[in-house]
GROMACS .gro file of C-alpha atoms in nm:
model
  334
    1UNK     CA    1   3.248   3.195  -3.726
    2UNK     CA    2   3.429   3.453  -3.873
    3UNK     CA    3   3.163   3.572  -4.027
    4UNK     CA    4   2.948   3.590  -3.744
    5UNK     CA    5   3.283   3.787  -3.585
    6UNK     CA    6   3.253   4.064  -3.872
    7UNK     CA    7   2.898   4.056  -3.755
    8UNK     CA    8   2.997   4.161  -3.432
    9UNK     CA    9   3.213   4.417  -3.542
   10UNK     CA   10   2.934   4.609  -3.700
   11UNK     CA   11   2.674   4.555  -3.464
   12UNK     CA   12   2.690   4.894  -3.375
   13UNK     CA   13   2.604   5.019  -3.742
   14UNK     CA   14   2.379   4.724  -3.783
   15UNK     CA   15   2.151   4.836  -3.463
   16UNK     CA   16   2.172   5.223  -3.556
   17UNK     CA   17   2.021   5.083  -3.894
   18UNK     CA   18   1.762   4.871  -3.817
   19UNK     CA   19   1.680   5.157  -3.521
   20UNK     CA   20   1.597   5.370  -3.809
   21UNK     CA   21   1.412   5.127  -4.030
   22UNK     CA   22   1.146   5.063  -3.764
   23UNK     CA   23   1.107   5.405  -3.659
   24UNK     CA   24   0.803   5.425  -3.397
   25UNK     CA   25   0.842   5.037  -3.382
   26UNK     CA   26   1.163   5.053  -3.251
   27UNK     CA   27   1.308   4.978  -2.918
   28UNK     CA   28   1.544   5.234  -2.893
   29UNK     CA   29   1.899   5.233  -3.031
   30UNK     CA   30   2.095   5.090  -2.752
   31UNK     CA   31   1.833   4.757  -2.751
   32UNK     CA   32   1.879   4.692  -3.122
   33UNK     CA   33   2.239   4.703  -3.070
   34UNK     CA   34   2.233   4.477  -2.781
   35UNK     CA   35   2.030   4.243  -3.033
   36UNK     CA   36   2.243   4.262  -3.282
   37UNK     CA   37   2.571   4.224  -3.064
   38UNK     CA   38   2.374   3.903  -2.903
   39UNK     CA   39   2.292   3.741  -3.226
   40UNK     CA   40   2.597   3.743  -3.384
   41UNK     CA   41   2.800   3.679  -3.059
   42UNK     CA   42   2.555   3.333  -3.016
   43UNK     CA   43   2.650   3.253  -3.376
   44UNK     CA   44   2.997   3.280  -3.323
   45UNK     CA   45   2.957   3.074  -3.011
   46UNK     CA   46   2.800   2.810  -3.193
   47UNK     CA   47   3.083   2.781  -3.505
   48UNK     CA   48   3.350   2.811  -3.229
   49UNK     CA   49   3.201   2.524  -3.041
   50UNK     CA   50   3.168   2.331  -3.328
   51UNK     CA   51   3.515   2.381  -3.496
   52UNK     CA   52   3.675   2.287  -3.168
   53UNK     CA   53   3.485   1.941  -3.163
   54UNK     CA   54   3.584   1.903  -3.487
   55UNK     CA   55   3.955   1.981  -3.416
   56UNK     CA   56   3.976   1.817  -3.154
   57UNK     CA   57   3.835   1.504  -3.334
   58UNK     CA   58   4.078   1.557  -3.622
   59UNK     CA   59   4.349   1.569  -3.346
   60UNK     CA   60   4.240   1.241  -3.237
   61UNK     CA   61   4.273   1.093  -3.555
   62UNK     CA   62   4.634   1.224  -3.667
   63UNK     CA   63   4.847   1.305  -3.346
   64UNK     CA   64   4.987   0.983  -3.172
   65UNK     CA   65   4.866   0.895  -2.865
   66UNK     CA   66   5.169   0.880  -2.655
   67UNK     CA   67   5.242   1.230  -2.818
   68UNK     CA   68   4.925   1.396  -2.703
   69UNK     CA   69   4.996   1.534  -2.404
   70UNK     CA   70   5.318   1.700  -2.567
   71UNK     CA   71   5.131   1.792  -2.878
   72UNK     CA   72   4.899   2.022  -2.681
   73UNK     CA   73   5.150   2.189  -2.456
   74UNK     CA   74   5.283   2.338  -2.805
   75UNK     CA   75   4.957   2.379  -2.858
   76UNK     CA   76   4.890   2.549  -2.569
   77UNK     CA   77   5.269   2.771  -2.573
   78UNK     CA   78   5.124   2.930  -2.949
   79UNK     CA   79   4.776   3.030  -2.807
   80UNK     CA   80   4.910   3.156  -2.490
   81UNK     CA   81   5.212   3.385  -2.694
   82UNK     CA   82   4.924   3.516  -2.864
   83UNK     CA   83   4.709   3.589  -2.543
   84UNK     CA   84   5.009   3.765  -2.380
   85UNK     CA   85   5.036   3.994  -2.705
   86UNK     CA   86   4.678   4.045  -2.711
   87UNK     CA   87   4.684   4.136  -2.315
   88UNK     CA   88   5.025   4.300  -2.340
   89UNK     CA   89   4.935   4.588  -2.595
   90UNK     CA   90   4.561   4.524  -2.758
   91UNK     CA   91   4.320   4.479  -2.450
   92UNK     CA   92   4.364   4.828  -2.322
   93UNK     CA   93   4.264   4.955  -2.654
   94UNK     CA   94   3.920   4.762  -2.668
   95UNK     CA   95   3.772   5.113  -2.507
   96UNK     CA   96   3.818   5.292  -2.804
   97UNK     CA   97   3.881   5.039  -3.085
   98UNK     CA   98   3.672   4.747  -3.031
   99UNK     CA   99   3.505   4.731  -3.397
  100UNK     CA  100   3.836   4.745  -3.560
  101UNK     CA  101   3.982   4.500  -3.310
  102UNK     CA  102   3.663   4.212  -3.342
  103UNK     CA  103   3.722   4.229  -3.683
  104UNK     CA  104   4.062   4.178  -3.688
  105UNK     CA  105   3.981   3.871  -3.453
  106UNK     CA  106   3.707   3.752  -3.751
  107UNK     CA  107   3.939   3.737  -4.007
  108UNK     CA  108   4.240   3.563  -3.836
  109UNK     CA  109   3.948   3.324  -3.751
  110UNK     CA  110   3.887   3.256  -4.073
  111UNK     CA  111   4.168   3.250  -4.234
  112UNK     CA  112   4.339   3.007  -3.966
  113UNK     CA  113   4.076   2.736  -3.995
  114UNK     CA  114   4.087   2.773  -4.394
  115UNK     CA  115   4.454   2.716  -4.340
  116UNK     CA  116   4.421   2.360  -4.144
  117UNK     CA  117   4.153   2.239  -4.373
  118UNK     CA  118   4.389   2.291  -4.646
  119UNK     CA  119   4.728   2.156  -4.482
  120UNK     CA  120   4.643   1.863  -4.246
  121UNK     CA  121   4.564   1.542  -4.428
  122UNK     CA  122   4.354   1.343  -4.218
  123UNK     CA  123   4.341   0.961  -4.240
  124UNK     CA  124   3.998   0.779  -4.434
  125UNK     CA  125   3.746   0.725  -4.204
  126UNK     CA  126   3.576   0.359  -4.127
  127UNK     CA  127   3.221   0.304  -4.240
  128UNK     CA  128   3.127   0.157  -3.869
  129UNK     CA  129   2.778   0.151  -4.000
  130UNK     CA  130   2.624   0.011  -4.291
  131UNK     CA  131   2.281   0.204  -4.193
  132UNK     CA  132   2.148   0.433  -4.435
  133UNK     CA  133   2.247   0.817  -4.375
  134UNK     CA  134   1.946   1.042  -4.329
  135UNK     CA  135   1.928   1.270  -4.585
  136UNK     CA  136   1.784   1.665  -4.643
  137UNK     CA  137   1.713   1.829  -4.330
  138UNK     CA  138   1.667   1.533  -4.165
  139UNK     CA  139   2.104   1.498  -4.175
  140UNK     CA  140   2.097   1.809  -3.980
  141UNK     CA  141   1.863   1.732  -3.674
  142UNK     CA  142   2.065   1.626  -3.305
  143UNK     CA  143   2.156   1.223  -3.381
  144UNK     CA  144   1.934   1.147  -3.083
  145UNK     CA  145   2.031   0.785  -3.114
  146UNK     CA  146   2.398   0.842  -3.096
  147UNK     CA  147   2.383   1.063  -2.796
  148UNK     CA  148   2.193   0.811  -2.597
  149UNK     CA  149   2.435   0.570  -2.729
  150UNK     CA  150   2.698   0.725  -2.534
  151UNK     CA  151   2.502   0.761  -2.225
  152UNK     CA  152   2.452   0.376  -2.183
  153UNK     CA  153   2.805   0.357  -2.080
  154UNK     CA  154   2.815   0.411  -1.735
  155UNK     CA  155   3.209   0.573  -1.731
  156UNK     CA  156   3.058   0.834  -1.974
  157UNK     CA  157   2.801   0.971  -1.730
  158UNK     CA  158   3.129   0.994  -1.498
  159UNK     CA  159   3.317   1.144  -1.744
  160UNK     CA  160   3.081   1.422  -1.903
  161UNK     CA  161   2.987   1.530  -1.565
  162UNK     CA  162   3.359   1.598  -1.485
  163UNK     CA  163   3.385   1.794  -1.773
  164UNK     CA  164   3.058   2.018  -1.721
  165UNK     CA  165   3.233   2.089  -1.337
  166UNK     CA  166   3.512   2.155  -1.422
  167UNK     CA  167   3.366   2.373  -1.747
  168UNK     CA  168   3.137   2.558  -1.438
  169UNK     CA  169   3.455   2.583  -1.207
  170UNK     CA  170   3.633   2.817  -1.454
  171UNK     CA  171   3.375   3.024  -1.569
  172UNK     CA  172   3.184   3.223  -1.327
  173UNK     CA  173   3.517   3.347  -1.215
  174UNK     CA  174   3.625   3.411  -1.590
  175UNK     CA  175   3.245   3.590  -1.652
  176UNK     CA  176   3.293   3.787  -1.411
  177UNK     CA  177   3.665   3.929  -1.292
  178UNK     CA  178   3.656   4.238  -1.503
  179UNK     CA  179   3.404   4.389  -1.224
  180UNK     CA  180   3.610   4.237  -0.966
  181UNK     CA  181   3.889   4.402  -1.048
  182UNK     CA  182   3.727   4.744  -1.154
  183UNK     CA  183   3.565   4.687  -0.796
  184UNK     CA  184   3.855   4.671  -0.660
  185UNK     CA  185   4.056   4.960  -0.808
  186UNK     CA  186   4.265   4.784  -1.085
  187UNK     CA  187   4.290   4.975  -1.404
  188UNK     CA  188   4.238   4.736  -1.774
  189UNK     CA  189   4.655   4.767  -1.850
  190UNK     CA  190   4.744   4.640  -1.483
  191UNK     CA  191   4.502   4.358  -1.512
  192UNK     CA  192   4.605   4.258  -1.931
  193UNK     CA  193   4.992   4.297  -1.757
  194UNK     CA  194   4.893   4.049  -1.446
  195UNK     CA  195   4.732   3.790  -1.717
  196UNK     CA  196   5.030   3.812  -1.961
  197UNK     CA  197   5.251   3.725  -1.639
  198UNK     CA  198   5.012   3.450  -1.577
  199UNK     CA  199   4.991   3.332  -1.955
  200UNK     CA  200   5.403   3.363  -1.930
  201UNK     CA  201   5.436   3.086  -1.636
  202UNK     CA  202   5.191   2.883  -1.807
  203UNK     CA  203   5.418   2.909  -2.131
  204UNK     CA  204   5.727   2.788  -1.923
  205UNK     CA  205   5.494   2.501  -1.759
  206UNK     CA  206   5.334   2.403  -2.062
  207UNK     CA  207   5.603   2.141  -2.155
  208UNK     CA  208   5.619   2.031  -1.794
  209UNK     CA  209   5.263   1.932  -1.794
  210UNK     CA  210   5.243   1.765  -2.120
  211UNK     CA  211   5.554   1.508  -2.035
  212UNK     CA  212   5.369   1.468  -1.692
  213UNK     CA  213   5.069   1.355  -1.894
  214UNK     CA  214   5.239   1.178  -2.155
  215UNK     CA  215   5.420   0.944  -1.899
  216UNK     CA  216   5.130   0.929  -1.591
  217UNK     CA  217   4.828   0.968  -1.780
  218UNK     CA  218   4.598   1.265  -1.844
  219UNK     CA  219   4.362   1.145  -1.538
  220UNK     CA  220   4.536   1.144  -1.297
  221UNK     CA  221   4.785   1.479  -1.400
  222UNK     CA  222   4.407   1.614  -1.453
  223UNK     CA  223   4.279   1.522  -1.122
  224UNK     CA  224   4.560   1.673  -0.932
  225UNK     CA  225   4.556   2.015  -1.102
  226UNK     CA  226   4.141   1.986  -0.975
  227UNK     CA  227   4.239   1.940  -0.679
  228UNK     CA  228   4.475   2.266  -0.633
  229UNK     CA  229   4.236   2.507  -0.814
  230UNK     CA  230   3.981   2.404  -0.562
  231UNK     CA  231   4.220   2.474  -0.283
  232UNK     CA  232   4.308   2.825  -0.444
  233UNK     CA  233   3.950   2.878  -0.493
  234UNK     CA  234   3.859   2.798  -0.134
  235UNK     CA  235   4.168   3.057  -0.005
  236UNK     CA  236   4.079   3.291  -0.249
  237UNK     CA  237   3.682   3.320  -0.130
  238UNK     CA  238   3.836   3.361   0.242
  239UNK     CA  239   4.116   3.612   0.183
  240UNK     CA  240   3.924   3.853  -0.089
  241UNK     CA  241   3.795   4.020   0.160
  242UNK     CA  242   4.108   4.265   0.132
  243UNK     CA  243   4.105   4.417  -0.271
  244UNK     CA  244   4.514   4.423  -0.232
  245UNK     CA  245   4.488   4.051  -0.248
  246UNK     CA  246   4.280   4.003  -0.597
  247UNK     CA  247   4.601   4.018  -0.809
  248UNK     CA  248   4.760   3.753  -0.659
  249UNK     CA  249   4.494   3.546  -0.626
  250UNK     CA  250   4.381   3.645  -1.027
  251UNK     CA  251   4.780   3.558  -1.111
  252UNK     CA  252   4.719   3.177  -0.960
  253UNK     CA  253   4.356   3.142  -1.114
  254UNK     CA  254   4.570   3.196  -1.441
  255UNK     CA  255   4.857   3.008  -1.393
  256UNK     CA  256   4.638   2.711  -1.203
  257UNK     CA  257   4.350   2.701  -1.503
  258UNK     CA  258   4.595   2.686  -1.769
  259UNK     CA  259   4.750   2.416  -1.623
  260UNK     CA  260   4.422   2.237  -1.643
  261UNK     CA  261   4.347   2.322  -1.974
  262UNK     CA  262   4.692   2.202  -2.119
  263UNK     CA  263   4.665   1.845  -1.911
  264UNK     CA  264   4.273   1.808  -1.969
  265UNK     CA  265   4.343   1.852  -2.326
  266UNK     CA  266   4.402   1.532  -2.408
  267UNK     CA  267   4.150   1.374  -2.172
  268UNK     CA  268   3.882   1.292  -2.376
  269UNK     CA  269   4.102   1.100  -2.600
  270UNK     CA  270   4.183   0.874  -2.304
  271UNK     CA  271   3.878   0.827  -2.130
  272UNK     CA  272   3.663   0.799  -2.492
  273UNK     CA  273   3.715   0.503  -2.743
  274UNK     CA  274   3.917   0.600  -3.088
  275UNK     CA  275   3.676   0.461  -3.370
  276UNK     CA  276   3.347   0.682  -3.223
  277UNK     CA  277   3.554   0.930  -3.058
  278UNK     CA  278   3.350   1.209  -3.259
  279UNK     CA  279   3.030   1.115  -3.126
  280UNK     CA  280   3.123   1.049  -2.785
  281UNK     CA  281   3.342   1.413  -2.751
  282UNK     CA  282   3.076   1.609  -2.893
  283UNK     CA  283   2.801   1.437  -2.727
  284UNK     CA  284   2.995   1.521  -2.417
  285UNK     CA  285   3.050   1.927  -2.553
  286UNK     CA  286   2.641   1.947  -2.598
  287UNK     CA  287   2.615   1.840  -2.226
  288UNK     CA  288   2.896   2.094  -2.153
  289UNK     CA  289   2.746   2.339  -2.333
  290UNK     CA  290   2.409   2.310  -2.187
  291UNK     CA  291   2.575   2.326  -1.791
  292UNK     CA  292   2.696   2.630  -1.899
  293UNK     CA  293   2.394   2.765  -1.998
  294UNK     CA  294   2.267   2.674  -1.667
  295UNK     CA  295   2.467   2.803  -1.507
  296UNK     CA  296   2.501   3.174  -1.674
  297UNK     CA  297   2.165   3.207  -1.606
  298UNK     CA  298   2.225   3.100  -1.293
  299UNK     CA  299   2.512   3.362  -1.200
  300UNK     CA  300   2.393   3.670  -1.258
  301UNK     CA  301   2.078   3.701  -1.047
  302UNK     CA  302   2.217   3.549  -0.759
  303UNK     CA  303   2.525   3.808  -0.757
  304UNK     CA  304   2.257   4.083  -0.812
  305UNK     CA  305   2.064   3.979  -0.504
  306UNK     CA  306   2.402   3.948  -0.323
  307UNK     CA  307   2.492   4.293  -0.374
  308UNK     CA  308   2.721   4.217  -0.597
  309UNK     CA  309   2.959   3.993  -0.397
  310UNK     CA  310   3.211   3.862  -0.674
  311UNK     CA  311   3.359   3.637  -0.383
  312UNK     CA  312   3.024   3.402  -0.450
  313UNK     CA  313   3.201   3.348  -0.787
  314UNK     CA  314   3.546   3.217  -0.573
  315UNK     CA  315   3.301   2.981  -0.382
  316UNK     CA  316   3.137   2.822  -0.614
  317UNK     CA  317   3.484   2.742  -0.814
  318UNK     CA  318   3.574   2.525  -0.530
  319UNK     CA  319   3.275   2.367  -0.486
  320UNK     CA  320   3.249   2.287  -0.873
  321UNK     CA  321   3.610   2.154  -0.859
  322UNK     CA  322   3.539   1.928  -0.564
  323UNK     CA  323   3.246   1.775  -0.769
  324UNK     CA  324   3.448   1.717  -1.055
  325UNK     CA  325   3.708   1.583  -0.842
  326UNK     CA  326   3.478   1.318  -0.698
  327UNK     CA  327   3.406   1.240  -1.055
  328UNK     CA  328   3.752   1.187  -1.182
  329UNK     CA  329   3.859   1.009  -0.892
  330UNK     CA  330   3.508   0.752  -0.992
  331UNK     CA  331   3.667   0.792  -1.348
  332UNK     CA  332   4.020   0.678  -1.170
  333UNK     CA  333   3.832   0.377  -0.949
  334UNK     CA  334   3.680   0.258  -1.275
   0.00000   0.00000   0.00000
């Protein structure tokens, strides 16, 4: 990941290069820096995906389980401090600085990671199987077998189709409300300042959540931050009509979304079982993973053909978060 992040920060140099090493062959600059941008950037995509199942697996394994909830409000408090610096003074600069700034980001990737491996002693695993490993390449194909595992469990189809909602909820919104806001006449330093106010309530909240989740369980805290996003969402699609009205309704995406994030957190570690909680979480991240994709390729030729109507992005929000409401409140029934 972090190297794939330096990557990125010299895919500029990297295109003009390979530009001029195919000479009549080549594209033109501006594609082979697009192709180097996207190569690295899916590489990155991939490590970050995969240390977070890992981490998250790792969390499992060390943090106690009435202590989760808690655990990731802190958790959530650091990463948000360092989003409010980042919008407060660095995201204005990305115009003119964004090489030096991506690989900045690389190597506090790195280093951080390096750091955990190195500090956090995690507890010996059980042998659950006494199967023989595959070896060679064969130890780095998709365990086919273990994913299907998981899906012969009828909660898990509930679950993992909660997550992929909700994952779809966020993100068409979060793809796309740079243009909405350029659209609608809001400079880059008032929108970093309206998402470090957001990032600041969610910092005051954070605590709030995690003791709600700790002492009601992450379901059903979970299912009732769902529900208001999808209210928001719905209010926001009808009222955006007016541009004065996008920071106010970006300020509660914020705030409402974090909130989500900090009580969903600890989710999976109540809806998937402790000794094969690895195979079931990232069996459930592949299927997130792949919505996404779906979805991405989904979003951008139907806001083309709309004329660019960034309000689509508001309606789909809360009809994802209805969805994944229904699906929780299976998950709930169950």
């Amino acid at each position: 990941g972090c190297a794939a992040m330096l990557g990125l920060a010299c895919s500029p140099a990297l295109g003009a290069l390979a530009d001029a090493s195919l000479g009549t062959l080549s594209p033109g600059r501006r594609l082979c820096n697009l192709a180097a941008f996207s190569l690295f950037w899916t590489i990155f995509e991939c490590a970050g995906i995969s240390a977070v199942s890992l981490f998250t697996g790792l969390v499992n394994d060390v943090v106690p389980q009435g202590l989760l909830g808690r655990f990731y409000a802190a958790f959530r408090i650091v990463g948000l401090g360092v989003g409010i610096a980042f919008n407060t003074w660095v995201f204005a600069l990305t115009d003119h600085y964004l090489s030096e700034i991506l690989l900045a980001i690389g190597l506090v990737f790195g280093v951080a990671l390096l750091l955990v491996c190195l500090m956090v002693r995690e507890p010996p695993c059980m042998d659950l199987d006494n199967a023989p490993r595959p070896a060679g390449w064969r130890a780095l194909a998709v365990p086919r077998a273990h994913v299907l595992a998981c899906f012969a469990h009828r909660p898990f189809l509930w679950a993992v189709a909660a997550f992929m909602l909700a994952s779809v909820t966020f993100s068409p919104f979060n793809t796309f409300y740079q243009y909405y806001a350029h659209l609608s006449g809001i400079p880059k330093s008032t929108l970093g300042t309206l998402t470090a106010y957001g990032y600041a309530v969610s910092i005051l909240s954070a605590f709030g959540i995690g003791w709600l989740v700790d002492h009601y369980g992450a379901l059903r805290v979970s299912s009732l931050i769902m529900g208001a996003y999808g209210a928001a969402a719905a209010l926001g699609y009808l009222s955006l009509g007016d541009p004065s009205c996008f920071p106010w309704f970006y300020l509660a995406h914020v705030v409402v979304s974090g909130a989500w994030f900090t009580a969903a957190a600890s989710l999976p570690m109540a809806l998937f079982p402790k000794a094969r909680f690895v195979q079931y979480n990232s069996s459930k991240d592949l299927m997130v993973v792949l919505g996404n994709i779906v979805v991405s390729g989904v979003q951008g030729p139907v806001l083309d053909l709309s004329g660019h109507d960034y309000r689509l992005t508001l309606l789909s929000g809360a009809v994802f978060a209805l969805l994944s409401l229904m699906c929780l409140a299976r998950l709930r029934a169950d």
